[in-house]
Amino acid sequence: MTDYSKPMLREDALVGETILVTGGGTGLGKSMARYFLQLGANVIICSRKEEVVLATAAELAAETGGKTLGLACDVRKYEEIENVIAKGIEKFGNITGLVNNAAGNFISPTERLSHKAFDIIVDIVLKGSYNTTLALGKYWIAQKIKGTVMSIVTTYATTGSAFVVPSACAKAGVQALTRSLAVEWAKYGIRLNAIAPGPFPTDGAWSRLFPDNIQGKFNFESKIPVRRVGHHQELANLAAYLMSPYSAYVNGEIMVIDGGEWLQGAGEFSFLDVLTKEEWDEVEAVVRRRK
Ligand code: HXC
Ligand code: NAP
């Protein structure tokens, strides 16, 4: 049986890199940060809750033997990002990579949202991502550093999705940022890519998107052709590849990692998967009779 928890890249793949992971204290950000450290990178993590980032930075340093820096920062505030960059450079000498991972999200019928509820999601996701990208981009261009940006979007950034409209709008903006700057900043040696994950269980996402009181109503895995959710290491493997020099020729890509979920949702006849062999025998007989 396949072990989805296995690391993929060679052990020194990120030696010499210093990567800032926003929202790196929890969930997928923490899993990516762990793997970057295992591959030799220094890692800076930041989020609003100082106690969470400090605890995660200490935990990951002890676990991997790597060098970490945890800092409180609200990505909606440009000056707080500038502070993270300054402290990161002070500790590690430079910063070479950025993972735009911080996000806010919850399910709601859109007409129930206040304008402030819409703002908060768009501000964390879109404003937060362009703030960090702009601040680090200016630094990289001035210092002639060939930096790499990787943003975590979602599959519905492309398709749109009911009930998570602010998130869909904001993530679509992050995709546009990625593709636009991938072209504009290539001349400085700066690359930008994104990952669009399907479902990867985390406390943050599950508590806000699949709360306990509605979980029983849906068979989640039946939405996914491979019939399982993602393993964090699978995402970390792809993220590490995109942050490493091995992906130097990949630029402006949005890489989907969802077990085929969005295509199953989009395919006109995907629903026929429920038919049994006997039902298919009947269907074939009926259809063949039509001349
Ligand atoms: C309607 C809501 C609401 C809800 C908050 N609001 N929750 N409106 N339904 N469930 C409204 C509030 O009433 C307020 O508007 C405004 O939103 C701001 O809410 P606050 O609680 O003051 O904000 P804050 O404490 O800063 O919390 C931000 C948050 C919270 C986004 C609401 O959920 C959070 O901190 N999230 C961070 C982590 C996260 O969301 N992780 C999941 C990412 S998963 P008013 O008008 O009353 O002032 C993800 C995966 C996607 O993106 C794909 C999965 C497959
Ligand atoms: P998570 O654990 O809730 O991660 C979100 C992180 O963002 C938290 O650490 C949070 O920390 C931080 N954050 C929120 N607002 C912030 C702000 N204003 N400034 C700085 N940091 C902030 O959820 P997750 O599932 O790991 O999500 C990680 C990323 O994956 C997100 O971009 C999400 O959209 C994306 N994604 C997840 C899934 C999935 O299935 N899990 C699928 C598709 C995409 P604080 O609260 O301390 O600020």
mmCIF file of C-alpha atoms and ligand atoms in Angstrom:
data_model
loop_
_atom_site.group_PDB
_atom_site.id
_atom_site.type_symbol
_atom_site.label_atom_id
_atom_site.label_comp_id
_atom_site.label_asym_id
_atom_site.label_seq_id
_atom_site.Cartn_x
_atom_site.Cartn_y
_atom_site.Cartn_z
ATOM 1 C CA MET A 1 0.000 0.000 0.000
ATOM 2 C CA THR A 2 1.252 3.488 -0.889
ATOM 3 C CA ASP A 3 2.638 5.503 2.008
ATOM 4 C CA TYR A 4 1.486 9.072 1.355
ATOM 5 C CA SER A 5 3.474 10.375 4.320
ATOM 6 C CA LYS A 6 6.865 9.817 2.641
ATOM 7 C CA PRO A 7 9.058 12.836 1.877
ATOM 8 C CA MET A 8 10.033 13.193 -1.786
ATOM 9 C CA LEU A 9 12.973 15.520 -2.382
ATOM 10 C CA ARG A 10 16.680 14.931 -1.721
ATOM 11 C CA GLU A 11 17.642 15.949 1.803
ATOM 12 C CA ASP A 12 19.646 19.058 0.874
ATOM 13 C CA ALA A 13 17.079 20.443 -1.593
ATOM 14 C CA LEU A 14 16.493 23.686 0.328
ATOM 15 C CA VAL A 15 19.891 24.271 1.930
ATOM 16 C CA GLY A 16 20.755 27.984 1.726
ATOM 17 C CA GLU A 17 17.115 29.075 1.500
ATOM 18 C CA THR A 18 15.265 31.169 4.076
ATOM 19 C CA ILE A 19 11.514 30.881 3.604
ATOM 20 C CA LEU A 20 8.760 32.993 5.159
ATOM 21 C CA VAL A 21 5.536 31.005 5.641
ATOM 22 C CA THR A 22 2.561 33.199 6.559
ATOM 23 C CA GLY A 23 0.054 31.443 8.783
ATOM 24 C CA GLY A 24 2.786 28.885 9.470
ATOM 25 C CA GLY A 25 1.814 28.230 13.080
ATOM 26 C CA THR A 26 -0.975 25.784 12.244
ATOM 27 C CA GLY A 27 -2.378 23.403 9.643
ATOM 28 C CA LEU A 28 -0.877 23.175 6.190
ATOM 29 C CA GLY A 29 1.514 26.066 6.840
ATOM 30 C CA LYS A 30 3.022 24.170 9.758
ATOM 31 C CA SER A 31 3.335 20.971 7.684
ATOM 32 C CA MET A 32 5.093 22.828 4.863
ATOM 33 C CA ALA A 33 7.364 24.643 7.330
ATOM 34 C CA ARG A 34 8.358 21.297 8.898
ATOM 35 C CA TYR A 35 9.324 19.807 5.541
ATOM 36 C CA PHE A 36 11.252 22.935 4.442
ATOM 37 C CA LEU A 37 13.262 22.641 7.671
ATOM 38 C CA GLN A 38 13.888 18.936 7.072
ATOM 39 C CA LEU A 39 15.251 19.862 3.634
ATOM 40 C CA GLY A 40 17.708 22.359 5.133
ATOM 41 C CA ALA A 41 15.924 25.717 4.865
ATOM 42 C CA ASN A 42 15.674 28.315 7.611
ATOM 43 C CA VAL A 43 12.000 29.072 8.219
ATOM 44 C CA ILE A 44 10.226 32.202 9.440
ATOM 45 C CA ILE A 45 6.596 31.731 10.436
ATOM 46 C CA CYS A 46 4.157 34.495 11.268
ATOM 47 C CA SER A 47 0.496 34.896 12.174
ATOM 48 C CA ARG A 48 -1.699 37.009 14.453
ATOM 49 C CA LYS A 49 -1.475 34.719 17.504
ATOM 50 C CA GLU A 50 2.008 35.188 18.916
ATOM 51 C CA GLU A 51 1.752 32.288 21.377
ATOM 52 C CA VAL A 52 0.887 29.901 18.540
ATOM 53 C CA VAL A 53 3.748 30.921 16.222
ATOM 54 C CA LEU A 54 6.272 30.936 19.063
ATOM 55 C CA ALA A 55 5.214 27.459 20.191
ATOM 56 C CA THR A 56 5.302 26.081 16.636
ATOM 57 C CA ALA A 57 8.680 27.675 15.886
ATOM 58 C CA ALA A 58 10.143 26.082 19.020
ATOM 59 C CA GLU A 59 8.490 22.709 18.353
ATOM 60 C CA LEU A 60 9.691 22.511 14.728
ATOM 61 C CA ALA A 61 13.228 23.609 15.590
ATOM 62 C CA ALA A 62 13.459 20.901 18.270
ATOM 63 C CA GLU A 63 11.933 18.277 15.970
ATOM 64 C CA THR A 64 14.067 18.967 12.880
ATOM 65 C CA GLY A 65 17.215 20.584 14.250
ATOM 66 C CA GLY A 66 16.590 23.451 11.834
ATOM 67 C CA LYS A 67 16.562 27.201 12.452
ATOM 68 C CA THR A 68 13.221 28.933 12.939
ATOM 69 C CA LEU A 69 11.890 32.366 13.794
ATOM 70 C CA GLY A 70 8.309 32.901 14.950
ATOM 71 C CA LEU A 71 6.838 36.401 14.818
ATOM 72 C CA ALA A 72 3.419 37.905 15.416
ATOM 73 C CA CYS A 73 2.139 39.645 12.309
ATOM 74 C CA ASP A 74 -1.175 40.569 10.773
ATOM 75 C CA VAL A 75 -0.639 40.255 7.018
ATOM 76 C CA ARG A 76 -3.264 42.947 6.425
ATOM 77 C CA LYS A 77 -0.821 45.475 7.905
ATOM 78 C CA TYR A 78 2.055 46.368 5.592
ATOM 79 C CA GLU A 79 4.273 47.777 8.353
ATOM 80 C CA GLU A 80 3.971 44.528 10.342
ATOM 81 C CA ILE A 81 5.205 42.605 7.284
ATOM 82 C CA GLU A 82 8.098 45.025 6.906
ATOM 83 C CA ASN A 83 8.944 44.285 10.543
ATOM 84 C CA VAL A 84 8.911 40.508 9.876
ATOM 85 C CA ILE A 85 11.199 40.977 6.876
ATOM 86 C CA ALA A 86 13.601 43.177 8.864
ATOM 87 C CA LYS A 87 13.737 40.704 11.785
ATOM 88 C CA GLY A 88 14.155 37.766 9.380
ATOM 89 C CA ILE A 89 17.088 39.423 7.620
ATOM 90 C CA GLU A 90 18.609 40.361 10.985
ATOM 91 C CA LYS A 91 18.517 36.713 12.106
ATOM 92 C CA PHE A 92 19.275 34.834 8.869
ATOM 93 C CA GLY A 93 21.072 37.389 6.645
ATOM 94 C CA ASN A 94 18.450 37.262 3.914
ATOM 95 C CA ILE A 95 15.048 35.882 2.875
ATOM 96 C CA THR A 96 14.792 33.938 -0.381
ATOM 97 C CA GLY A 97 11.275 32.495 -0.416
ATOM 98 C CA LEU A 98 7.702 33.385 0.487
ATOM 99 C CA VAL A 99 4.728 31.096 0.992
ATOM 100 C CA ASN A 100 1.434 32.998 1.033
ATOM 101 C CA ASN A 101 -0.544 30.564 3.169
ATOM 102 C CA ALA A 102 -2.401 32.734 5.729
ATOM 103 C CA ALA A 103 -6.141 32.762 5.137
ATOM 104 C CA GLY A 104 -9.532 33.315 6.661
ATOM 105 C CA ASN A 105 -12.692 31.555 5.526
ATOM 106 C CA PHE A 106 -16.097 30.285 6.641
ATOM 107 C CA ILE A 107 -19.205 28.972 4.926
ATOM 108 C CA SER A 108 -22.230 31.232 4.712
ATOM 109 C CA PRO A 109 -25.011 32.166 2.336
ATOM 110 C CA THR A 110 -23.647 35.404 0.875
ATOM 111 C CA GLU A 111 -26.759 37.448 1.648
ATOM 112 C CA ARG A 112 -26.187 36.746 5.368
ATOM 113 C CA LEU A 113 -22.744 38.407 5.291
ATOM 114 C CA SER A 114 -22.133 41.946 6.502
ATOM 115 C CA HIS A 115 -19.778 44.023 4.384
ATOM 116 C CA LYS A 116 -17.255 43.671 7.223
ATOM 117 C CA ALA A 117 -17.457 39.880 7.009
ATOM 118 C CA PHE A 118 -16.727 40.092 3.271
ATOM 119 C CA ASP A 119 -13.859 42.545 3.947
ATOM 120 C CA ILE A 120 -12.174 40.395 6.542
ATOM 121 C CA ILE A 121 -11.750 37.409 4.218
ATOM 122 C CA VAL A 122 -10.662 39.462 1.215
ATOM 123 C CA ASP A 123 -8.264 41.499 3.361
ATOM 124 C CA ILE A 124 -6.547 38.474 4.923
ATOM 125 C CA VAL A 125 -6.314 36.479 1.702
ATOM 126 C CA LEU A 126 -5.839 39.001 -1.110
ATOM 127 C CA LYS A 127 -4.489 42.092 0.653
ATOM 128 C CA GLY A 128 -2.330 39.872 2.874
ATOM 129 C CA SER A 129 -0.846 38.134 -0.180
ATOM 130 C CA TYR A 130 -0.143 41.278 -2.167
ATOM 131 C CA ASN A 131 1.280 43.019 0.905
ATOM 132 C CA THR A 132 3.825 40.253 1.524
ATOM 133 C CA THR A 133 4.591 39.800 -2.170
ATOM 134 C CA LEU A 134 5.102 43.535 -2.727
ATOM 135 C CA ALA A 135 7.253 44.005 0.368
ATOM 136 C CA LEU A 136 9.504 41.025 -0.398
ATOM 137 C CA GLY A 137 9.533 41.774 -4.149
ATOM 138 C CA LYS A 138 10.858 45.300 -3.522
ATOM 139 C CA TYR A 139 13.562 43.874 -1.240
ATOM 140 C CA TRP A 140 14.529 41.147 -3.726
ATOM 141 C CA ILE A 141 14.738 43.562 -6.652
ATOM 142 C CA ALA A 142 16.816 46.058 -4.644
ATOM 143 C CA GLN A 143 19.155 43.302 -3.358
ATOM 144 C CA LYS A 144 19.240 41.351 -6.661
ATOM 145 C CA ILE A 145 17.946 38.226 -4.903
ATOM 146 C CA LYS A 146 16.209 35.650 -7.118
ATOM 147 C CA GLY A 147 13.283 35.052 -4.814
ATOM 148 C CA THR A 148 10.484 32.512 -5.114
ATOM 149 C CA VAL A 149 6.833 33.012 -4.175
ATOM 150 C CA MET A 150 4.308 30.226 -3.799
ATOM 151 C CA SER A 151 0.722 30.992 -2.821
ATOM 152 C CA ILE A 152 -1.853 28.548 -1.542
ATOM 153 C CA VAL A 153 -5.121 29.136 -3.389
ATOM 154 C CA THR A 154 -8.007 26.672 -3.894
ATOM 155 C CA THR A 155 -9.582 24.868 -6.821
ATOM 156 C CA TYR A 156 -12.625 27.140 -6.561
ATOM 157 C CA ALA A 157 -10.411 30.166 -7.259
ATOM 158 C CA THR A 158 -10.891 29.037 -10.878
ATOM 159 C CA THR A 159 -14.377 27.523 -10.778
ATOM 160 C CA GLY A 160 -15.961 29.819 -8.175
ATOM 161 C CA SER A 161 -18.010 28.274 -5.372
ATOM 162 C CA ALA A 162 -21.307 29.004 -3.695
ATOM 163 C CA PHE A 163 -21.214 29.655 0.065
ATOM 164 C CA VAL A 164 -17.548 30.747 0.194
ATOM 165 C CA VAL A 165 -17.851 33.760 -2.096
ATOM 166 C CA PRO A 166 -15.424 36.166 -0.350
ATOM 167 C CA SER A 167 -12.789 33.426 -0.293
ATOM 168 C CA ALA A 168 -13.406 32.577 -3.965
ATOM 169 C CA CYS A 169 -13.052 36.262 -4.955
ATOM 170 C CA ALA A 170 -9.904 36.721 -2.906
ATOM 171 C CA LYS A 171 -8.193 33.498 -4.030
ATOM 172 C CA ALA A 172 -9.002 34.358 -7.669
ATOM 173 C CA GLY A 173 -7.188 37.648 -7.067
ATOM 174 C CA VAL A 174 -4.183 35.767 -5.707
ATOM 175 C CA GLN A 175 -4.127 33.654 -8.873
ATOM 176 C CA ALA A 176 -4.160 36.836 -10.980
ATOM 177 C CA LEU A 177 -1.334 38.265 -8.860
ATOM 178 C CA THR A 178 0.655 35.059 -9.386
ATOM 179 C CA ARG A 179 0.252 34.906 -13.156
ATOM 180 C CA SER A 180 0.770 38.652 -13.673
ATOM 181 C CA LEU A 181 3.945 39.002 -11.621
ATOM 182 C CA ALA A 182 5.341 35.704 -12.935
ATOM 183 C CA VAL A 183 5.723 37.537 -16.233
ATOM 184 C CA GLU A 184 6.553 41.018 -14.940
ATOM 185 C CA TRP A 185 9.207 39.975 -12.409
ATOM 186 C CA ALA A 186 10.818 37.127 -14.368
ATOM 187 C CA LYS A 187 13.432 39.625 -15.554
ATOM 188 C CA TYR A 188 14.588 39.942 -11.924
ATOM 189 C CA GLY A 189 14.802 36.163 -11.540
ATOM 190 C CA ILE A 190 11.718 36.139 -9.294
ATOM 191 C CA ARG A 191 9.338 33.202 -9.838
ATOM 192 C CA LEU A 192 5.719 32.956 -8.674
ATOM 193 C CA ASN A 193 3.571 29.835 -8.598
ATOM 194 C CA ALA A 194 0.541 28.639 -6.667
ATOM 195 C CA ILE A 195 -0.921 25.402 -5.378
ATOM 196 C CA ALA A 196 -4.665 24.795 -5.503
ATOM 197 C CA PRO A 197 -5.381 22.070 -2.928
ATOM 198 C CA GLY A 198 -8.562 20.092 -2.612
ATOM 199 C CA PRO A 199 -9.511 18.920 0.893
ATOM 200 C CA PHE A 200 -6.629 18.393 3.327
ATOM 201 C CA PRO A 201 -7.996 18.022 6.879
ATOM 202 C CA THR A 202 -6.900 20.775 9.287
ATOM 203 C CA ASP A 203 -8.590 22.080 12.437
ATOM 204 C CA GLY A 204 -8.775 25.577 10.969
ATOM 205 C CA ALA A 205 -10.551 24.577 7.771
ATOM 206 C CA TRP A 206 -12.717 21.764 9.125
ATOM 207 C CA SER A 207 -14.096 23.784 12.045
ATOM 208 C CA ARG A 208 -15.204 26.593 9.710
ATOM 209 C CA LEU A 209 -16.125 24.734 6.522
ATOM 210 C CA PHE A 210 -17.383 21.316 7.652
ATOM 211 C CA PRO A 211 -18.703 21.932 11.196
ATOM 212 C CA ASP A 212 -19.766 18.859 13.205
ATOM 213 C CA ASN A 213 -23.503 19.558 12.956
ATOM 214 C CA ILE A 214 -23.527 19.148 9.148
ATOM 215 C CA GLN A 215 -20.724 16.634 8.636
ATOM 216 C CA GLY A 216 -23.054 13.635 8.778
ATOM 217 C CA LYS A 217 -25.143 14.982 5.883
ATOM 218 C CA PHE A 218 -22.415 14.547 3.282
ATOM 219 C CA ASN A 219 -20.211 11.713 2.131
ATOM 220 C CA PHE A 220 -17.178 13.817 1.579
ATOM 221 C CA GLU A 221 -14.941 11.216 0.007
ATOM 222 C CA SER A 222 -17.519 10.351 -2.677
ATOM 223 C CA LYS A 223 -16.832 13.822 -4.145
ATOM 224 C CA ILE A 224 -13.241 12.810 -4.828
ATOM 225 C CA PRO A 225 -12.390 10.278 -7.595
ATOM 226 C CA VAL A 226 -9.489 8.795 -5.609
ATOM 227 C CA ARG A 227 -11.890 8.435 -2.643
ATOM 228 C CA ARG A 228 -9.706 9.989 0.031
ATOM 229 C CA VAL A 229 -8.618 13.372 1.328
ATOM 230 C CA GLY A 230 -5.062 14.625 0.894
ATOM 231 C CA HIS A 231 -2.167 13.812 3.206
ATOM 232 C CA HIS A 232 -0.240 16.877 4.429
ATOM 233 C CA GLN A 233 3.069 15.425 3.245
ATOM 234 C CA GLU A 234 1.713 15.184 -0.311
ATOM 235 C CA LEU A 235 1.102 18.924 -0.289
ATOM 236 C CA ALA A 236 4.436 19.600 1.438
ATOM 237 C CA ASN A 237 6.228 17.582 -1.268
ATOM 238 C CA LEU A 238 4.732 19.729 -4.023
ATOM 239 C CA ALA A 239 5.367 22.935 -2.063
ATOM 240 C CA ALA A 240 9.020 22.037 -1.451
ATOM 241 C CA TYR A 241 9.487 21.252 -5.140
ATOM 242 C CA LEU A 242 8.034 24.642 -6.123
ATOM 243 C CA MET A 243 10.237 26.444 -3.565
ATOM 244 C CA SER A 244 13.364 24.575 -4.707
ATOM 245 C CA PRO A 245 15.683 25.245 -7.633
ATOM 246 C CA TYR A 246 14.460 21.961 -9.203
ATOM 247 C CA SER A 247 11.369 23.858 -10.384
ATOM 248 C CA ALA A 248 13.378 26.771 -11.858
ATOM 249 C CA TYR A 249 11.547 26.470 -15.204
ATOM 250 C CA VAL A 250 8.068 26.398 -13.614
ATOM 251 C CA ASN A 251 6.705 29.943 -13.472
ATOM 252 C CA GLY A 252 3.149 31.303 -13.275
ATOM 253 C CA GLU A 253 1.605 27.865 -12.726
ATOM 254 C CA ILE A 254 -1.400 27.046 -10.548
ATOM 255 C CA MET A 255 -0.906 23.387 -9.624
ATOM 256 C CA VAL A 256 -4.005 21.490 -8.589
ATOM 257 C CA ILE A 257 -3.634 18.730 -5.966
ATOM 258 C CA ASP A 258 -7.145 17.447 -5.261
ATOM 259 C CA GLY A 259 -7.428 13.787 -6.301
ATOM 260 C CA GLY A 260 -9.506 14.902 -9.300
ATOM 261 C CA GLU A 261 -12.234 16.477 -7.127
ATOM 262 C CA TRP A 262 -13.013 19.569 -9.194
ATOM 263 C CA LEU A 263 -13.095 17.641 -12.459
ATOM 264 C CA GLN A 264 -15.551 15.144 -10.980
ATOM 265 C CA GLY A 265 -17.746 18.059 -9.941
ATOM 266 C CA ALA A 266 -17.493 19.632 -13.370
ATOM 267 C CA GLY A 267 -17.895 16.524 -15.576
ATOM 268 C CA GLU A 268 -21.337 16.247 -17.179
ATOM 269 C CA PHE A 269 -21.677 12.488 -16.582
ATOM 270 C CA SER A 270 -19.594 11.995 -13.427
ATOM 271 C CA PHE A 271 -22.786 11.126 -11.545
ATOM 272 C CA LEU A 272 -23.068 7.833 -13.490
ATOM 273 C CA ASP A 273 -20.338 6.401 -11.284
ATOM 274 C CA VAL A 274 -23.093 5.118 -8.944
ATOM 275 C CA LEU A 275 -24.423 2.615 -11.535
ATOM 276 C CA THR A 276 -23.746 -1.078 -10.880
ATOM 277 C CA LYS A 277 -22.470 -3.571 -13.492
ATOM 278 C CA GLU A 278 -25.997 -4.965 -13.858
ATOM 279 C CA GLU A 279 -27.408 -1.494 -14.415
ATOM 280 C CA TRP A 280 -24.741 -0.860 -17.051
ATOM 281 C CA ASP A 281 -25.745 -4.154 -18.764
ATOM 282 C CA GLU A 282 -29.337 -2.881 -18.903
ATOM 283 C CA VAL A 283 -28.263 0.558 -20.100
ATOM 284 C CA GLU A 284 -26.189 -0.988 -22.861
ATOM 285 C CA ALA A 285 -29.054 -3.213 -23.973
ATOM 286 C CA VAL A 286 -31.521 -0.302 -24.025
ATOM 287 C CA VAL A 287 -29.156 2.067 -25.815
ATOM 288 C CA ARG A 288 -28.133 -0.556 -28.408
ATOM 289 C CA ARG A 289 -31.836 -1.098 -29.302
ATOM 290 C CA ARG A 290 -31.993 2.542 -30.484
ATOM 291 C CA LYS A 291 -31.090 2.558 -34.185
HETATM 292 C C1 HXC B 1 -21.206 35.231 9.087
HETATM 293 C C2 HXC B 1 -19.318 35.994 10.207
HETATM 294 C C3 HXC B 1 -18.972 34.662 10.574
HETATM 295 C C4 HXC B 1 -19.847 33.588 10.135
HETATM 296 C C5 HXC B 1 -17.458 35.993 11.380
HETATM 297 N N1 HXC B 1 -18.359 36.768 10.740
HETATM 298 N N2 HXC B 1 -17.820 34.699 11.285
HETATM 299 N N3 HXC B 1 -20.411 36.279 9.472
HETATM 300 N N4 HXC B 1 -20.933 33.926 9.385
HETATM 301 N N5 HXC B 1 -19.575 32.310 10.415
HETATM 302 C C6 HXC B 1 -18.341 38.226 10.633
HETATM 303 C C7 HXC B 1 -18.404 38.904 12.000
HETATM 304 O O1 HXC B 1 -19.741 39.019 12.463
HETATM 305 C C8 HXC B 1 -17.775 40.273 11.670
HETATM 306 O O2 HXC B 1 -18.672 41.107 10.967
HETATM 307 C C9 HXC B 1 -16.687 39.910 10.671
HETATM 308 O O3 HXC B 1 -17.073 38.657 10.086
HETATM 309 C C10 HXC B 1 -15.330 39.733 11.341
HETATM 310 O O4 HXC B 1 -15.473 38.714 12.325
HETATM 311 P P1 HXC B 1 -14.552 38.614 13.625
HETATM 312 O O5 HXC B 1 -14.997 37.422 14.394
HETATM 313 O O6 HXC B 1 -14.491 39.939 14.306
HETATM 314 O O7 HXC B 1 -13.108 38.404 12.955
HETATM 315 P P2 HXC B 1 -11.814 37.711 13.513
HETATM 316 O O8 HXC B 1 -11.941 37.446 14.994
HETATM 317 O O9 HXC B 1 -10.639 38.517 13.051
HETATM 318 O O10 HXC B 1 -11.791 36.276 12.786
HETATM 319 C C11 HXC B 1 -11.561 36.182 11.411
HETATM 320 C C12 HXC B 1 -12.294 34.956 10.840
HETATM 321 C C13 HXC B 1 -11.915 33.686 11.636
HETATM 322 C C14 HXC B 1 -11.921 34.871 9.358
HETATM 323 C C15 HXC B 1 -13.802 35.191 10.952
HETATM 324 O O11 HXC B 1 -12.637 32.585 11.124
HETATM 325 C C16 HXC B 1 -10.447 33.406 11.588
HETATM 326 O O12 HXC B 1 -9.673 33.926 12.391
HETATM 327 N N6 HXC B 1 -9.971 32.590 10.596
HETATM 328 C C17 HXC B 1 -8.545 32.294 10.390
HETATM 329 C C18 HXC B 1 -8.281 30.871 10.030
HETATM 330 C C19 HXC B 1 -9.180 30.283 8.954
HETATM 331 O O13 HXC B 1 -10.231 30.832 8.611
HETATM 332 N N7 HXC B 1 -8.773 29.105 8.480
HETATM 333 C C20 HXC B 1 -9.504 28.391 7.482
HETATM 334 C C21 HXC B 1 -8.858 28.532 6.155
HETATM 335 S S1 HXC B 1 -9.447 27.220 5.227
HETATM 336 P P3 HXC B 1 -19.542 42.259 11.727
HETATM 337 O O14 HXC B 1 -20.295 42.929 10.634
HETATM 338 O O15 HXC B 1 -20.416 41.525 12.715
HETATM 339 O O16 HXC B 1 -18.527 43.159 12.401
HETATM 340 C C22 HXC B 1 -9.582 27.590 3.615
HETATM 341 C C23 HXC B 1 -9.826 26.317 2.839
HETATM 342 C C24 HXC B 1 -10.606 26.421 1.602
HETATM 343 O O17 HXC B 1 -9.479 28.698 3.197
HETATM 344 C C25 HXC B 1 -10.856 25.143 0.849
HETATM 345 C C26 HXC B 1 -11.249 23.904 1.590
HETATM 346 C C27 HXC B 1 -11.490 22.699 0.752
HETATM 347 P P1 NAP B 2 -5.465 27.182 9.201
HETATM 348 O O1 NAP B 2 -4.703 26.202 10.033
HETATM 349 O O2 NAP B 2 -6.612 27.886 9.801
HETATM 350 O O3 NAP B 2 -4.411 28.214 8.628
HETATM 351 C C1 NAP B 2 -4.662 29.573 8.397
HETATM 352 C C2 NAP B 2 -3.564 30.365 9.082
HETATM 353 O O4 NAP B 2 -3.671 31.744 8.687
HETATM 354 C C3 NAP B 2 -3.636 30.331 10.605
HETATM 355 O O5 NAP B 2 -2.372 29.924 11.114
HETATM 356 C C4 NAP B 2 -3.925 31.771 11.008
HETATM 357 O O6 NAP B 2 -3.243 32.098 12.227
HETATM 358 C C5 NAP B 2 -3.345 32.538 9.821
HETATM 359 N N1 NAP B 2 -3.956 33.853 9.663
HETATM 360 C C6 NAP B 2 -5.272 34.144 9.567
HETATM 361 N N2 NAP B 2 -5.441 35.474 9.459
HETATM 362 C C7 NAP B 2 -4.198 36.031 9.469
HETATM 363 C C8 NAP B 2 -3.712 37.370 9.391
HETATM 364 N N3 NAP B 2 -4.550 38.400 9.270
HETATM 365 N N4 NAP B 2 -2.379 37.567 9.432
HETATM 366 C C9 NAP B 2 -1.515 36.524 9.567
HETATM 367 N N5 NAP B 2 -1.907 35.244 9.632
HETATM 368 C C10 NAP B 2 -3.246 35.005 9.597
HETATM 369 O O7 NAP B 2 -6.042 26.460 7.887
HETATM 370 P P2 NAP B 2 -5.358 25.563 6.753
HETATM 371 O O8 NAP B 2 -6.377 24.600 6.319
HETATM 372 O O9 NAP B 2 -4.022 25.089 7.177
HETATM 373 O O10 NAP B 2 -5.188 26.630 5.580
HETATM 374 C C11 NAP B 2 -3.909 26.988 5.084
HETATM 375 C C12 NAP B 2 -4.053 27.472 3.656
HETATM 376 O O11 NAP B 2 -4.509 26.424 2.822
HETATM 377 C C13 NAP B 2 -5.055 28.614 3.463
HETATM 378 O O12 NAP B 2 -4.564 29.508 2.467
HETATM 379 C C14 NAP B 2 -6.275 27.909 2.938
HETATM 380 O O13 NAP B 2 -7.117 28.760 2.202
HETATM 381 C C15 NAP B 2 -5.600 26.865 2.067
HETATM 382 N N6 NAP B 2 -6.413 25.713 1.718
HETATM 383 C C16 NAP B 2 -6.706 24.771 2.672
HETATM 384 C C17 NAP B 2 -7.413 23.648 2.294
HETATM 385 C C18 NAP B 2 -7.715 22.559 3.269
HETATM 386 O O14 NAP B 2 -8.418 21.611 2.912
HETATM 387 N N7 NAP B 2 -7.229 22.625 4.494
HETATM 388 C C19 NAP B 2 -7.857 23.515 0.980
HETATM 389 C C20 NAP B 2 -7.570 24.506 0.057
HETATM 390 C C21 NAP B 2 -6.821 25.590 0.434
HETATM 391 P P3 NAP B 2 -3.752 33.231 13.244
HETATM 392 O O15 NAP B 2 -5.173 32.944 13.554
HETATM 393 O O16 NAP B 2 -2.797 33.103 14.407
HETATM 394 O O17 NAP B 2 -3.562 34.562 12.562
#
